[in-house]
Amino acid sequence: MEVSVSQENYLKAILKLERAEGIASNQAIAQNLESTPAAVTGMLRKLCDEGLVEYEAYQGAKLTQVGEQHALSTVRKHRLWEVFLVDKLSYRWDAVHDLAEELEHIGDEIFVDRLAAFLGHPLFDPHGDPIPDALGNIRERKDVVFSSEALAGMKFSVCGVSDSSDEFLRHLNRLGIELGSIYHAVERFDFDGSMEWTNDDGERVLVSSGVAEKILIQIHE
Amino acid sequence: MEVSVSQENYLKAILKLERAEGIASNQAIAQNLESTPAAVTGMLRKLCDEGLVEYEAYQGAKLTQVGEQHALSTVRKHRLWEVFLVDKLSYRWDAVHDLAEELEHIGDEIFVDRLAAFLGHPLFDPHGDPIPDALGNIRERKDVVFSSEALAGMKFSVCGVSDSSDEFLRHLNRLGIELGSIYHAVERFDFDGSMEWTNDDGERVLVSSGVAEKILIQIHE
DNA sequence: CTAAATTTTTAGTTTATCTAAAATATTTTT
DNA sequence: AAAAATATTTTAGATAAACTAAAAATTTAG
């Protein structure tokens, strides 16, 4: 059973929606893949026939065991390639998504496992997203909150973002914020929810509420 | 102008045939790609429209400058990925072709250049085939002959093969022959053209004429 | 200058996916 | 629980990219 590129993208979308909302509705899938509900129905039937998705008309979709493994393997490949591009080929974190999106559809499990080994079995990709292991287990991070939760005086490190779009990441580049950066929350300005942070070198950044709500942090003290 | 995977495979086949025979005949292309002459005609028209191939009905095909650059870039990617798979992911030389065949269609020039830099700008792939540089120049090797030319008493090193099929390479694995191996030609048996070689450890191999005709060597003395 | 070989044309076929609009089912509201 | 709103499916066909078989045309070789 060969799973096409398009089918793998469906599986990824369903995985994401299932984790977020318990079930993947037709409409949500269509939105995710910039397609239409009618097209989604057609593909769900096919994925169901192939045993990758559990699907009953009008009831939305869930991945089967096999489907979930396949989706996780694709996510694993995607994130490993992102690590490769950043660590080995010196790409910046805002320039790796599209390439990884192509590379994720190539090769078998052996290939991925060797790639993972070569990269030193990384646990997180360049955006801080966890990389599933060979069995599909995702090490969810503990004590991770959005930086908008940080209170004045707290020290924290940036460990992820909830938006990996090029535009957002480039904005963080301009602010000097990157994965692993350590800051103190100095003050929150109530009238617009923006925050001032400072690092150990005394540099200050002003972070708007919209940005703060997309940055994941671990609080140190 | 997007060049499809299938089109890239046509360009590669035409490049190969053009180098070998001056022009790529319809039939030869069809044979190479396991297709039919009628299908080839259709694709040549399209490639001609897109400016990748020079083509007049009944006259066979040649690559344009643009087409040749594109084909060389694909070959470059293919061979670089083979180096990656062998050097970094510990694949054996007989197990890399199919994966490289998939990877060669991904990414742009920047990506290839970074991959080449990461690998240390290798000049040859794991089968001894030369890797085109970023400008498409292929460093053809001097003083390379088929091992069937070696005379008794000559010392030589294996630097390539003219057949990269898994079967042939696995046969060489069984004989213990690999890229860089150094041998002396001990004797040629006239009745079947087979040869006996020996290396510095005193190990002997018997090489049939068919095999000897597919191994490229550089003579040392 | 034929005959043989090669190439092109013709006229679909295949596969995989998508779309618009109508019909149907489900959910929400009242 | 019926009506209204929302979501999903069906229908019917579109699209794209490549392929095929067989007939027609062209080129090449003897």
Coordinates of C-alpha atoms (C1' of nucleotides) in Angstrom, one line a residue:
Chain A
M1 CA 0.0 0.0 0.0
E2 CA 1.6 3.2 -1.2
V3 CA 0.6 6.4 0.5
S4 CA 0.7 9.4 -1.8
V5 CA 2.2 12.8 -0.9
S6 CA -1.3 14.2 -0.8
Q7 CA -2.5 11.4 1.5
E8 CA 0.4 12.0 3.8
N9 CA -0.6 15.6 4.1
Y10 CA -4.2 14.6 4.9
L11 CA -2.9 12.3 7.6
K12 CA -0.8 15.0 9.1
A13 CA -3.7 17.4 9.2
I14 CA -6.0 14.8 10.8
L15 CA -3.3 14.1 13.4
K16 CA -3.0 17.7 14.3
L17 CA -6.8 18.3 14.5
E18 CA -7.4 15.1 16.4
R19 CA -4.8 16.1 19.1
A20 CA -6.3 19.6 19.2
E21 CA -10.0 18.8 19.2
G22 CA -10.5 15.1 19.6
I23 CA -11.8 14.6 16.1
A24 CA -11.0 16.0 12.7
S25 CA -14.1 17.6 11.1
N26 CA -14.4 17.7 7.4
Q27 CA -14.4 21.5 7.4
A28 CA -11.3 21.8 9.6
I29 CA -9.4 19.5 7.4
A30 CA -10.4 21.4 4.3
Q31 CA -9.3 24.6 6.0
N32 CA -5.9 23.1 7.0
L33 CA -5.2 21.9 3.5
E34 CA -6.7 24.9 1.7
S35 CA -9.2 22.6 0.0
T36 CA -12.9 22.1 0.0
P37 CA -15.2 19.9 2.1
A38 CA -16.2 17.9 -0.9
A39 CA -12.6 17.1 -1.8
V40 CA -12.0 16.0 1.8
T41 CA -15.0 13.6 1.8
G42 CA -13.5 11.9 -1.3
M43 CA -10.1 11.5 0.3
L44 CA -11.5 10.3 3.6
R45 CA -13.3 7.5 1.9
K46 CA -10.1 6.5 0.2
L47 CA -8.1 6.7 3.4
C48 CA -10.8 4.7 5.1
D49 CA -10.7 2.0 2.5
E50 CA -6.9 1.8 2.9
G51 CA -7.3 1.4 6.7
L52 CA -5.5 4.6 7.6
V53 CA -8.6 6.5 8.9
E54 CA -11.7 5.6 10.8
Y55 CA -14.5 7.4 9.1
E56 CA -18.3 7.3 9.1
A57 CA -20.3 9.7 7.0
Y58 CA -21.1 12.9 8.8
Q59 CA -19.1 11.8 11.9
G60 CA -15.6 13.3 11.1
A61 CA -12.4 11.4 11.0
K62 CA -9.9 9.7 13.3
L63 CA -6.7 8.0 12.5
T64 CA -6.4 4.3 12.9
Q65 CA -3.3 2.9 14.6
V66 CA -1.7 2.4 11.3
G67 CA -2.7 5.8 10.1
E68 CA -1.4 7.5 13.3
Q69 CA 1.9 5.7 13.0
H70 CA 2.2 6.8 9.4
A71 CA 1.4 10.4 10.3
L72 CA 3.8 10.4 13.2
S73 CA 6.5 9.1 11.0
T74 CA 5.9 11.9 8.5
V75 CA 6.1 14.5 11.3
R76 CA 9.2 12.8 12.6
K77 CA 10.8 13.1 9.2
H78 CA 9.8 16.7 8.8
R79 CA 11.3 17.8 12.1
L80 CA 14.4 15.8 11.7
W81 CA 15.0 17.4 8.3
E82 CA 14.5 20.8 9.9
V83 CA 17.2 19.9 12.4
F84 CA 19.5 18.8 9.6
L85 CA 18.9 21.9 7.6
V86 CA 19.6 24.2 10.6
D87 CA 22.4 22.2 12.2
K88 CA 24.3 20.9 9.2
L89 CA 23.5 23.2 6.3
S90 CA 23.3 26.5 8.3
Y91 CA 19.8 27.4 7.3
R92 CA 18.0 29.8 9.6
W93 CA 14.9 28.6 11.5
D94 CA 12.6 30.7 9.3
A95 CA 13.8 29.1 6.1
V96 CA 13.4 25.4 6.6
H97 CA 9.7 24.7 6.5
D98 CA 9.1 24.4 2.8
L99 CA 12.1 22.2 2.1
A100 CA 11.3 19.9 5.0
E101 CA 7.7 19.7 3.6
E102 CA 9.2 18.2 0.5
L103 CA 11.8 16.0 2.2
E104 CA 9.3 14.5 4.7
H105 CA 7.7 12.4 1.9
I106 CA 10.8 10.5 1.0
G107 CA 12.3 7.2 2.1
D108 CA 11.4 4.5 4.6
E109 CA 11.7 3.9 8.3
I110 CA 15.3 2.7 8.0
F111 CA 16.2 6.0 6.3
V112 CA 14.6 8.1 9.0
D113 CA 16.2 6.1 11.8
R114 CA 19.6 6.6 10.3
L115 CA 19.0 10.3 9.8
A116 CA 17.9 10.5 13.5
A117 CA 21.0 8.6 14.6
F118 CA 23.2 10.8 12.5
L119 CA 21.7 14.0 14.0
G120 CA 22.2 12.5 17.5
H121 CA 18.5 11.7 18.2
P122 CA 17.4 15.3 18.7
L123 CA 14.4 15.7 20.9
F124 CA 13.2 19.0 19.5
D125 CA 13.2 20.7 16.1
P126 CA 14.5 24.3 15.5
H127 CA 11.2 25.7 16.5
G128 CA 11.1 23.8 19.7
D129 CA 8.5 21.2 18.5
P130 CA 9.1 17.8 19.9
I131 CA 10.3 15.1 17.5
P132 CA 8.5 11.7 17.8
D133 CA 10.8 8.8 18.4
A134 CA 11.0 5.7 16.2
L135 CA 7.9 4.3 17.9
G136 CA 5.9 7.5 17.5
N137 CA 6.2 8.6 21.1
I138 CA 6.3 12.3 21.6
R139 CA 7.9 13.6 24.8
E140 CA 5.6 16.3 25.7
R141 CA 7.4 19.1 27.6
K142 CA 6.4 19.8 31.2
D143 CA 6.1 23.2 32.7
V144 CA 5.9 25.0 29.4
V145 CA 3.7 28.0 29.2
F146 CA 3.1 30.9 26.8
S147 CA 5.3 33.9 27.6
S148 CA 2.2 36.0 28.0
E149 CA 1.8 34.2 31.4
A150 CA 5.1 35.4 32.7
L151 CA 4.8 37.8 35.6
A152 CA 7.1 40.7 36.3
G153 CA 10.4 39.5 37.9
M154 CA 10.2 36.0 36.5
K155 CA 13.3 34.6 34.7
F156 CA 12.6 32.2 31.8
S157 CA 14.0 30.6 28.7
V158 CA 12.4 30.5 25.3
C159 CA 11.8 26.9 24.3
G160 CA 9.3 27.0 21.4
V161 CA 6.8 28.9 19.3
S162 CA 3.3 28.1 18.4
D163 CA 3.6 29.7 15.0
S164 CA 6.4 28.6 12.8
S165 CA 5.5 30.8 9.8
D166 CA 8.4 32.5 8.1
E167 CA 6.9 35.9 8.9
F168 CA 6.7 35.3 12.6
L169 CA 10.1 33.8 12.9
R170 CA 11.7 36.6 11.0
H171 CA 10.0 39.0 13.4
L172 CA 11.6 37.2 16.3
N173 CA 14.9 37.3 14.5
R174 CA 14.6 41.1 14.4
L175 CA 13.8 41.2 18.1
G176 CA 16.8 39.0 18.7
I177 CA 14.7 36.3 20.3
E178 CA 15.7 32.7 19.6
L179 CA 15.3 29.2 21.0
G180 CA 17.2 29.1 24.3
S181 CA 17.3 32.8 24.8
I182 CA 17.0 33.7 28.5
Y183 CA 15.1 36.7 29.7
H184 CA 13.6 38.5 32.8
A185 CA 10.1 39.9 32.5
V186 CA 10.5 43.5 33.6
E187 CA 7.1 44.8 33.3
R188 CA 3.7 44.3 31.6
F189 CA 1.9 47.3 30.3
D190 CA -1.8 46.8 31.0
F191 CA -3.2 49.1 28.4
D192 CA -2.1 46.9 25.5
G193 CA -0.7 43.8 27.2
S194 CA 2.8 44.3 25.8
M195 CA 5.8 43.3 27.9
E196 CA 9.3 44.4 28.4
W197 CA 11.9 41.8 28.8
T198 CA 15.6 42.1 29.5
N199 CA 18.5 39.6 29.1
D200 CA 21.7 39.1 31.1
D201 CA 23.5 41.5 28.8
G202 CA 21.1 44.2 29.8
E203 CA 19.4 44.3 26.3
R204 CA 15.8 45.1 26.4
V205 CA 13.0 44.0 24.1
L206 CA 9.4 45.1 23.9
V207 CA 7.1 42.2 23.1
S208 CA 3.5 42.9 22.0
S209 CA 0.8 40.7 23.5
G210 CA 0.2 39.0 20.1
V211 CA 3.8 38.0 19.9
A212 CA 4.0 37.0 23.6
E213 CA 1.0 34.7 23.1
K214 CA 3.0 32.7 20.5
I215 CA 6.2 32.2 22.4
L216 CA 6.6 29.2 24.7
I217 CA 8.8 29.5 27.7
Q218 CA 10.0 27.5 30.7
I219 CA 10.1 29.5 33.9
H220 CA 13.4 29.3 35.8
E221 CA 12.6 30.9 39.1
Chain B
M1 CA 8.6 27.2 -15.2
E2 CA 8.4 24.2 -13.0
V3 CA 10.1 21.1 -14.2
S4 CA 8.3 17.9 -13.1
V5 CA 10.0 14.8 -11.8
S6 CA 9.2 13.0 -15.0
Q7 CA 10.7 15.8 -17.0
E8 CA 13.9 15.7 -15.0
N9 CA 14.2 12.0 -15.7
Y10 CA 13.8 12.7 -19.4
L11 CA 16.5 15.4 -19.2
K12 CA 18.9 13.0 -17.4
A13 CA 18.3 10.3 -20.0
I14 CA 18.9 12.7 -22.9
L15 CA 22.1 14.0 -21.2
K16 CA 23.4 10.5 -20.9
L17 CA 22.6 9.5 -24.5
E18 CA 23.9 12.8 -25.9
R19 CA 27.2 12.2 -24.2
A20 CA 27.4 8.6 -25.3
E21 CA 26.1 8.9 -28.9
G22 CA 26.0 12.6 -29.8
I23 CA 22.2 12.6 -30.1
A24 CA 19.3 11.1 -28.1
S25 CA 17.1 9.0 -30.4
N26 CA 13.5 8.6 -29.5
Q27 CA 13.9 4.9 -29.2
A28 CA 16.9 5.1 -27.0
I29 CA 15.1 7.5 -24.6
A30 CA 12.1 5.2 -24.5
Q31 CA 14.4 2.3 -23.6
N32 CA 16.2 4.2 -20.9
L33 CA 13.0 5.2 -19.2
E34 CA 11.1 2.0 -19.9
S35 CA 8.5 3.8 -21.9
T36 CA 7.3 3.9 -25.5
P37 CA 8.5 6.0 -28.5
A38 CA 5.0 7.6 -28.7
A39 CA 5.2 8.8 -25.1
V40 CA 8.7 10.1 -25.8
T41 CA 7.5 12.2 -28.8
G42 CA 4.9 13.8 -26.6
M43 CA 7.3 14.7 -23.9
L44 CA 9.9 16.0 -26.3
R45 CA 7.4 18.4 -27.7
K46 CA 6.7 19.7 -24.3
L47 CA 10.3 20.0 -23.3
C48 CA 11.0 21.8 -26.6
D49 CA 8.2 24.2 -25.9
E50 CA 9.7 24.9 -22.5
G51 CA 13.1 25.6 -24.0
L52 CA 14.8 22.6 -22.4
V53 CA 15.4 20.5 -25.5
E54 CA 16.2 21.2 -29.1
Y55 CA 13.9 19.0 -31.1
E56 CA 12.8 18.6 -34.7
A57 CA 10.5 15.9 -35.7
Y58 CA 12.3 12.7 -36.7
Q59 CA 15.7 14.2 -35.9
G60 CA 16.2 13.1 -32.3
A61 CA 16.8 15.4 -29.3
K62 CA 19.6 17.5 -27.8
L63 CA 19.5 19.5 -24.7
T64 CA 19.6 23.3 -24.8
Q65 CA 22.0 25.2 -22.6
V66 CA 19.2 25.6 -20.0
G67 CA 18.2 21.9 -20.3
E68 CA 21.8 20.8 -19.9
Q69 CA 22.3 22.9 -16.8
H70 CA 19.1 21.5 -15.4
A71 CA 20.1 17.9 -16.2
L72 CA 23.6 18.4 -14.7
S73 CA 22.1 19.9 -11.6
T74 CA 19.9 16.8 -11.2
V75 CA 22.9 14.5 -11.7
R76 CA 24.9 16.6 -9.2
K77 CA 22.1 16.3 -6.6
H78 CA 21.9 12.6 -7.2
R79 CA 25.6 11.9 -6.7
L80 CA 25.9 14.3 -3.7
W81 CA 23.0 12.5 -2.0
E82 CA 24.7 9.2 -2.7
V83 CA 27.8 10.5 -0.9
F84 CA 25.6 11.7 2.0
L85 CA 24.0 8.3 2.3
V86 CA 27.3 6.4 2.3
D87 CA 29.5 8.8 4.2
K88 CA 27.0 10.1 6.8
L89 CA 24.3 7.5 7.1
S90 CA 26.5 4.4 6.7
Y91 CA 24.6 3.0 3.7
R92 CA 26.5 0.6 1.5
W93 CA 27.2 1.6 -2.1
D94 CA 24.8 -0.9 -3.4
A95 CA 21.9 0.5 -1.5
V96 CA 21.8 4.2 -2.3
H97 CA 20.6 4.5 -5.8
D98 CA 16.8 4.4 -5.3
L99 CA 16.8 6.8 -2.4
A100 CA 19.1 9.2 -4.3
E101 CA 16.7 8.9 -7.3
E102 CA 14.0 10.4 -5.1
L103 CA 16.1 13.0 -3.3
E104 CA 17.5 14.4 -6.5
H105 CA 14.3 16.0 -7.4
I106 CA 14.0 18.2 -4.3
G107 CA 15.2 21.7 -3.6
D108 CA 16.9 24.5 -5.4
E109 CA 20.5 25.4 -6.3
I110 CA 21.1 26.9 -2.9
F111 CA 20.2 23.7 -1.2
V112 CA 22.5 21.6 -3.4
D113 CA 25.4 24.0 -2.9
R114 CA 25.0 23.8 0.8
L115 CA 24.8 20.1 0.7
A116 CA 28.0 20.0 -1.4
A117 CA 29.7 22.3 1.1
F118 CA 28.6 20.2 4.0
L119 CA 30.0 17.1 2.3
G120 CA 33.3 18.8 1.6
H121 CA 32.7 19.3 -2.1
P122 CA 33.3 15.7 -3.0
L123 CA 34.6 15.1 -6.6
F124 CA 33.3 11.5 -6.9
D125 CA 30.2 9.6 -5.8
P126 CA 30.4 6.2 -4.0
H127 CA 30.6 4.4 -7.4
G128 CA 33.4 6.6 -8.6
D129 CA 31.3 8.7 -10.9
P130 CA 32.4 12.4 -11.1
I131 CA 30.1 14.9 -9.4
P132 CA 29.4 18.1 -11.5
D133 CA 30.4 21.3 -9.7
A134 CA 27.9 24.2 -9.2
L135 CA 28.6 25.4 -12.8
G136 CA 28.0 22.0 -14.3
N137 CA 31.6 21.2 -15.0
I138 CA 32.5 17.5 -14.8
R139 CA 36.1 16.8 -14.0
E140 CA 36.7 13.8 -16.3
R141 CA 39.3 11.5 -14.9
K142 CA 42.5 10.9 -16.8
D143 CA 44.3 7.6 -17.2
V144 CA 41.3 5.6 -16.3
V145 CA 40.8 2.3 -18.1
F146 CA 38.7 -0.8 -17.7
S147 CA 40.4 -3.4 -15.6
S148 CA 40.1 -5.8 -18.5
E149 CA 43.0 -3.8 -20.0
A150 CA 45.4 -4.5 -17.1
L151 CA 48.4 -6.7 -18.0
A152 CA 50.0 -9.2 -15.8
G153 CA 52.3 -7.6 -13.3
M154 CA 50.5 -4.2 -13.3
K155 CA 49.5 -2.6 -10.0
F156 CA 46.3 -0.5 -10.0
S157 CA 43.6 0.9 -7.9
V158 CA 39.9 0.6 -8.4
C159 CA 38.3 4.0 -9.1
G160 CA 34.9 3.3 -10.5
V161 CA 32.4 1.0 -12.1
S162 CA 30.4 1.3 -15.3
D163 CA 27.5 -0.5 -13.8
S164 CA 26.0 0.7 -10.6
S165 CA 23.2 -1.8 -10.3
D166 CA 22.7 -3.4 -6.9
E167 CA 23.4 -6.8 -8.3
F168 CA 26.7 -5.9 -9.7
L169 CA 27.8 -4.0 -6.7
R170 CA 26.8 -6.8 -4.3
H171 CA 28.9 -9.2 -6.4
L172 CA 31.9 -6.9 -6.0
N173 CA 31.1 -6.8 -2.2
R174 CA 31.3 -10.6 -2.2
L175 CA 34.6 -10.5 -4.0
G176 CA 35.9 -7.9 -1.5
I177 CA 36.4 -5.3 -4.3
E178 CA 35.6 -1.7 -3.4
L179 CA 36.5 1.8 -4.4
G180 CA 40.1 2.5 -3.7
S181 CA 41.1 -1.2 -3.4
I182 CA 44.7 -1.8 -4.7
Y183 CA 45.6 -4.9 -6.6
H184 CA 48.2 -6.5 -8.7
A185 CA 47.2 -8.3 -11.9
V186 CA 48.7 -11.8 -11.5
E187 CA 47.6 -13.6 -14.6
R188 CA 45.0 -13.6 -17.3
F189 CA 43.5 -16.9 -18.4
D190 CA 43.1 -16.8 -22.1
F191 CA 40.5 -19.4 -22.6
D192 CA 37.8 -17.3 -20.9
G193 CA 39.4 -13.9 -20.3
S194 CA 39.2 -14.2 -16.5
M195 CA 41.9 -12.7 -14.4
E196 CA 43.6 -13.3 -11.1
W197 CA 44.3 -10.4 -8.9
T198 CA 46.1 -10.2 -5.6
N199 CA 46.3 -7.4 -3.0
D200 CA 49.0 -6.4 -0.5
D201 CA 47.6 -8.8 2.1
G202 CA 48.2 -11.7 -0.3
E203 CA 44.5 -12.2 -0.8
R204 CA 43.5 -13.4 -4.3
V205 CA 40.4 -12.8 -6.4
L206 CA 39.4 -14.4 -9.6
V207 CA 37.6 -11.8 -11.8
S208 CA 35.6 -13.0 -14.8
S209 CA 36.0 -11.0 -18.0
G210 CA 32.4 -9.7 -17.7
V211 CA 33.2 -8.2 -14.3
A212 CA 36.6 -6.9 -15.3
E213 CA 35.0 -5.0 -18.2
K214 CA 32.9 -3.1 -15.8
I215 CA 35.6 -2.1 -13.3
L216 CA 37.5 1.2 -13.9
I217 CA 41.0 1.4 -12.7
Q218 CA 44.0 3.7 -12.5
I219 CA 47.3 2.0 -13.2
H220 CA 50.0 2.8 -10.7
E221 CA 53.1 1.4 -12.3
Chain C
dC1 C1' 14.2 2.7 -55.0
dT2 C1' 12.1 -0.5 -52.2
dA3 C1' 12.0 -2.6 -47.6
dA4 C1' 12.8 -2.1 -43.0
dA5 C1' 13.1 0.6 -39.2
dT6 C1' 11.9 4.6 -36.8
dT7 C1' 9.0 8.3 -35.5
dT8 C1' 4.7 10.8 -35.3
dT9 C1' -0.2 11.2 -35.2
dT10 C1' -4.6 9.9 -33.8
dA11 C1' -7.7 9.0 -30.6
dG12 C1' -8.4 7.8 -26.7
dT13 C1' -7.1 5.9 -21.5
dT14 C1' -5.5 6.2 -16.9
dT15 C1' -4.9 8.0 -12.3
dA16 C1' -5.3 11.1 -8.9
dT17 C1' -7.2 14.9 -7.3
dC18 C1' -10.3 18.8 -7.4
dT19 C1' -14.8 21.8 -8.1
dA20 C1' -19.7 23.6 -8.1
dA21 C1' -24.0 22.9 -7.0
dA22 C1' -27.8 20.1 -5.4
dA23 C1' -29.3 16.9 -2.0
dT24 C1' -29.0 15.1 2.5
dA25 C1' -27.9 14.9 7.3
dT26 C1' -26.9 17.0 11.7
dT27 C1' -27.0 20.5 15.1
dT28 C1' -28.8 24.6 17.1
dT29 C1' -32.3 27.7 18.1
dT30 C1' -36.6 28.8 19.3
Chain D
dA1 C1' -40.1 19.1 18.3
dA2 C1' -40.2 21.9 14.2
dA3 C1' -37.6 25.3 11.7
dA4 C1' -33.4 27.3 10.6
dA5 C1' -28.7 27.2 10.2
dT6 C1' -24.7 24.6 9.5
dA7 C1' -22.1 20.8 7.8
dT8 C1' -21.5 17.0 4.9
dT9 C1' -22.2 14.1 0.9
dT10 C1' -23.5 13.1 -3.7
dT11 C1' -23.5 14.1 -8.4
dA12 C1' -21.5 15.0 -12.4
dG13 C1' -17.9 16.6 -14.5
dA14 C1' -13.2 19.2 -14.9
dT15 C1' -8.3 19.1 -14.9
dA16 C1' -3.5 17.8 -15.5
dA17 C1' 0.1 14.9 -16.5
dA18 C1' 1.4 11.2 -18.4
dC19 C1' 0.6 6.9 -21.0
dT20 C1' -1.0 3.4 -24.9
dA21 C1' -2.1 0.9 -29.4
dA22 C1' -2.5 1.2 -33.9
dA23 C1' -2.3 3.7 -38.2
dA24 C1' 0.2 7.0 -41.0
dA25 C1' 4.3 9.3 -42.3
dT26 C1' 9.2 9.7 -42.6
dT27 C1' 13.9 8.3 -42.7
dT28 C1' 17.6 5.0 -43.5
dA29 C1' 19.8 1.1 -45.3
dG30 C1' 20.5 -2.4 -48.7

